[in-house]
Steps between C-alpha positions, in 0.01 A plus 500: 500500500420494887216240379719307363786521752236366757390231302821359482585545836168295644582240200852484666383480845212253403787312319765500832182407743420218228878346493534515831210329610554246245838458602412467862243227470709305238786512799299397760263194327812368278863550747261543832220270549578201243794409563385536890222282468725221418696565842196383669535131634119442552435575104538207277645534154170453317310780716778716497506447115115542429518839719755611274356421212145714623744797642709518185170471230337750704795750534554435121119682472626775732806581299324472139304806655793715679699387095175721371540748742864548418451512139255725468678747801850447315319581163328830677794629628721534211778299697851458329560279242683263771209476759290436182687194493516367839122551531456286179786240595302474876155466306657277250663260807104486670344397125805216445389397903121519461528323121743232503716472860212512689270247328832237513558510822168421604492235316813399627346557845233282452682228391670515850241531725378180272819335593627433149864536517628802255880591334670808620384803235655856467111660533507556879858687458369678201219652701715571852738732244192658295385605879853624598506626166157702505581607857784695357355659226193619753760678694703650219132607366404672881874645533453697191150598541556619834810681347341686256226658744733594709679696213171632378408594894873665487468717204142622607675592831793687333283700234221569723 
């Protein structure tokens, strides 16, 4: 039992340190430094474009591999039914990003920076709420995590 009780307890901490660095880079690259970038007057559109298109496709590699993480940490430590399904709604959010957002806006991008004039589309808003969405579900995923060693780390106390 103490095996197992210590399993779960690293697969909840891995799971907390996973969400919340997760959470902390997708706050910083998408509210931070994007929408900063485009504050500053000496970057023109297309630049400021192009570096957003290399920041956002690399970031998209970064989070496929913190999704993995999560999954298999979630998975180890036998997390409640409702964590379960934040972790899979957040990894679900990256794969609709990396598969079909992602790959439109850069086109879209690119038809910018080649100056052909494009109609207003929902994708940008789509993926600015997926973000705020996923940034949520990271912290509801740490929150509990963090919860449950601390009740674990409380009962040891209190029987020991």
């Amino acid at each position: 039992m103490m095996g197992n009780t210590l399993r779960s307890s690293f697969a909840d901490a891995v799971t907390a340190f996973v969400s919340l660095f997760w959470a902390g880079a997708l706050a910083g690259v998408s509210f931070l430094a994007t929408p900063v970038k485009f504050q500053a007057t000496s970057l023109d559109l297309p630049v400021a474009l192009e570096v957003g298109k290399v920041t956002f496709a690399a970031f998209t590699r970064c989070e496929l591999g913190l999704a993995a993480l999560l999954a298999i940490s979630v998975l180890l430590s036998q997390a409640p039914k409702p964590v379960k399904a934040c972790a899979v709604v957040a990894v679900g959010l990256v794969a609709m990003q990396a598969l079909w957002l992602l790959p439109v806006l850069d086109g879209r991008i690119d038809a910018l920076i080649a100056g052909r004039p494009l109609a207003p589309s929902p994708h940008h808003m789509l993926y600015a709420i997926a973000e705020g969405v996923k940034l949520l579900l990271l912290c509801a995923v740490a929150l509990v995590s963090l919860a449950r060693l601390g009740l674990r780390s409380r009962a040891a106390a209190v029987s020991a």
